[in-house]
Short mmCIF file of C-alpha atoms in Angstrom, two decimals:
data_model
loop_
_atom_site.label_atom_id
_atom_site.label_comp_id
_atom_site.label_asym_id
_atom_site.label_seq_id
_atom_site.Cartn_x
_atom_site.Cartn_y
_atom_site.Cartn_z
CA MET A 1 -53.05 82.11 139.51
CA ARG A 2 -49.93 81.55 137.47
CA ILE A 3 -48.81 84.26 135.03
CA ALA A 4 -46.14 83.76 132.37
CA PHE A 5 -44.63 85.96 129.68
CA ALA A 6 -41.16 86.30 128.14
CA ASP A 7 -38.90 84.35 130.54
CA HIS A 8 -40.96 85.27 133.60
CA VAL A 9 -43.27 83.05 135.62
CA PHE A 10 -44.93 84.45 138.74
CA THR A 11 -48.15 84.19 140.71
CA ALA A 12 -50.93 86.48 141.86
CA THR A 13 -53.66 86.04 144.43
CA LEU A 14 -57.15 87.17 143.51
CA TYR A 15 -59.49 88.79 146.01
CA ASP A 16 -62.87 87.21 146.75
CA SER A 17 -65.01 89.55 144.66
CA PRO A 18 -67.43 89.09 141.75
CA PRO A 19 -65.02 90.60 139.16
CA ALA A 20 -62.10 88.45 140.39
CA ARG A 21 -64.27 85.31 140.35
CA ASP A 22 -65.36 86.22 136.82
CA LEU A 23 -61.71 86.44 135.74
CA TRP A 24 -61.02 83.09 137.44
CA SER A 25 -63.87 81.51 135.46
CA MET A 26 -62.17 82.55 132.19
CA LEU A 27 -58.86 80.79 132.93
CA PRO A 28 -56.75 79.64 131.21
CA LEU A 29 -56.17 82.66 128.98
CA GLU A 30 -53.75 83.31 126.14
CA LEU A 31 -53.36 87.08 125.74
CA GLU A 32 -50.81 89.73 124.76
CA ILE A 33 -49.15 91.90 127.39
CA ASP A 34 -47.69 95.30 126.55
CA ASN A 35 -46.42 98.47 128.17
CA TYR A 36 -48.78 101.30 128.99
CA ALA A 37 -47.75 104.66 130.40
CA ASN A 38 -44.73 104.35 132.67
CA ASN A 39 -46.31 102.42 135.49
CA GLU A 40 -48.20 99.40 134.17
CA LYS A 41 -48.46 96.59 131.68
CA ILE A 42 -51.84 95.82 130.18
CA ALA A 43 -53.58 92.87 128.53
CA TYR A 44 -57.00 92.94 126.84
CA LEU A 45 -59.48 90.27 127.89
CA PRO A 46 -61.68 88.42 125.36
CA ARG A 47 -64.78 89.83 127.08
CA LYS A 48 -65.63 92.33 129.79
CA LEU A 49 -65.77 91.29 133.44
CA THR A 50 -68.70 91.94 135.73
CA GLU A 51 -68.47 95.20 137.67
CA GLU A 52 -70.75 93.93 140.45
CA GLY A 53 -69.57 94.96 143.90
CA SER A 54 -66.87 97.30 142.61
CA GLY A 55 -66.24 100.82 143.79
CA SER A 56 -63.50 103.25 144.60
CA PHE A 57 -60.53 102.11 146.67
CA SER A 58 -57.43 103.58 148.27
CA ASN A 59 -53.97 102.35 149.25
CA GLU A 60 -52.96 101.94 145.61
CA ALA A 61 -49.57 100.22 145.39
CA PRO A 62 -47.19 98.63 142.91
CA GLY A 63 -48.08 94.95 142.59
CA ASP A 64 -51.83 95.59 142.33
CA LEU A 65 -53.67 93.64 139.65
CA CYS A 66 -56.64 95.62 138.37
CA TYR A 67 -59.26 95.60 135.66
CA TYR A 68 -60.06 98.79 133.73
CA ALA A 69 -63.72 98.36 132.83
CA PRO A 70 -64.02 101.08 130.14
CA TRP A 71 -61.36 99.38 127.97
CA GLY A 72 -61.82 95.77 129.15
CA ASN A 73 -58.17 95.24 130.07
CA LEU A 74 -56.12 93.89 132.93
CA ALA A 75 -53.65 96.36 134.44
CA PHE A 76 -50.52 95.03 136.17
CA PHE A 77 -49.08 97.99 138.10
CA TYR A 78 -45.33 98.06 138.68
CA ALA A 79 -45.10 101.69 139.86
CA GLY A 80 -47.31 104.12 141.73
CA TYR A 81 -50.76 104.96 140.39
CA ARG A 82 -54.00 106.55 141.52
CA TYR A 83 -57.52 105.17 141.46
CA SER A 84 -59.64 106.39 138.57
CA ALA A 85 -63.29 105.74 137.73
CA GLY A 86 -63.72 102.31 136.16
CA LEU A 87 -60.65 100.77 137.78
CA ILE A 88 -61.40 97.60 139.76
CA ARG A 89 -58.74 96.00 141.97
CA LEU A 90 -58.76 92.21 141.43
CA GLY A 91 -55.80 91.08 143.53
CA ARG A 92 -52.05 91.34 144.14
CA LEU A 93 -48.89 89.89 142.69
CA ASP A 94 -47.38 87.47 145.19
CA GLY A 95 -43.75 88.41 144.58
CA GLY A 96 -42.05 91.58 143.50
CA VAL A 97 -42.90 93.59 140.42
CA GLU A 98 -39.57 92.89 138.69
CA PRO A 99 -41.07 90.74 135.89
CA LEU A 100 -43.26 93.68 134.87
CA LEU A 101 -40.21 95.87 134.27
CA THR A 102 -39.40 93.92 131.08
CA ARG A 103 -40.25 96.30 128.25
CA GLY A 104 -42.06 95.17 125.13
CA GLN A 105 -45.04 93.20 123.91
CA PHE A 106 -45.18 89.45 124.62
CA PRO A 107 -47.57 86.50 124.56
CA LEU A 108 -49.10 86.12 128.03
CA ARG A 109 -50.54 83.00 129.62
CA ILE A 110 -52.66 83.13 132.76
CA GLU A 111 -53.82 79.87 134.32
CA ARG A 112 -55.24 78.46 137.51
CA LEU A 113 -53.16 77.16 140.36
CA SER A 114 -54.96 74.62 142.52
#
């Protein structure tokens, strides 16, 4: 999928899972992206995603694209993090995490790439 905010345009690849397919079905999306903590940017979805087939995972790494079910938001990790209950990994950014280092709140567009 294609992700754009500020002057950044980059792509991410979704995993083949029910929550990732649910996100895909919602595209295109116009959201707001903002900083959270010191390791991620977040964007709230218009509705919650399915949690079917989700569970704990390991090998957390910058570049992971996740969904935090309790709050209904996407989490774009640009620094280290640890799994916590309710976090569902949806996919990975295809390039580096540099776009996510831009501080501030911005309009965000996420759309399908064919």
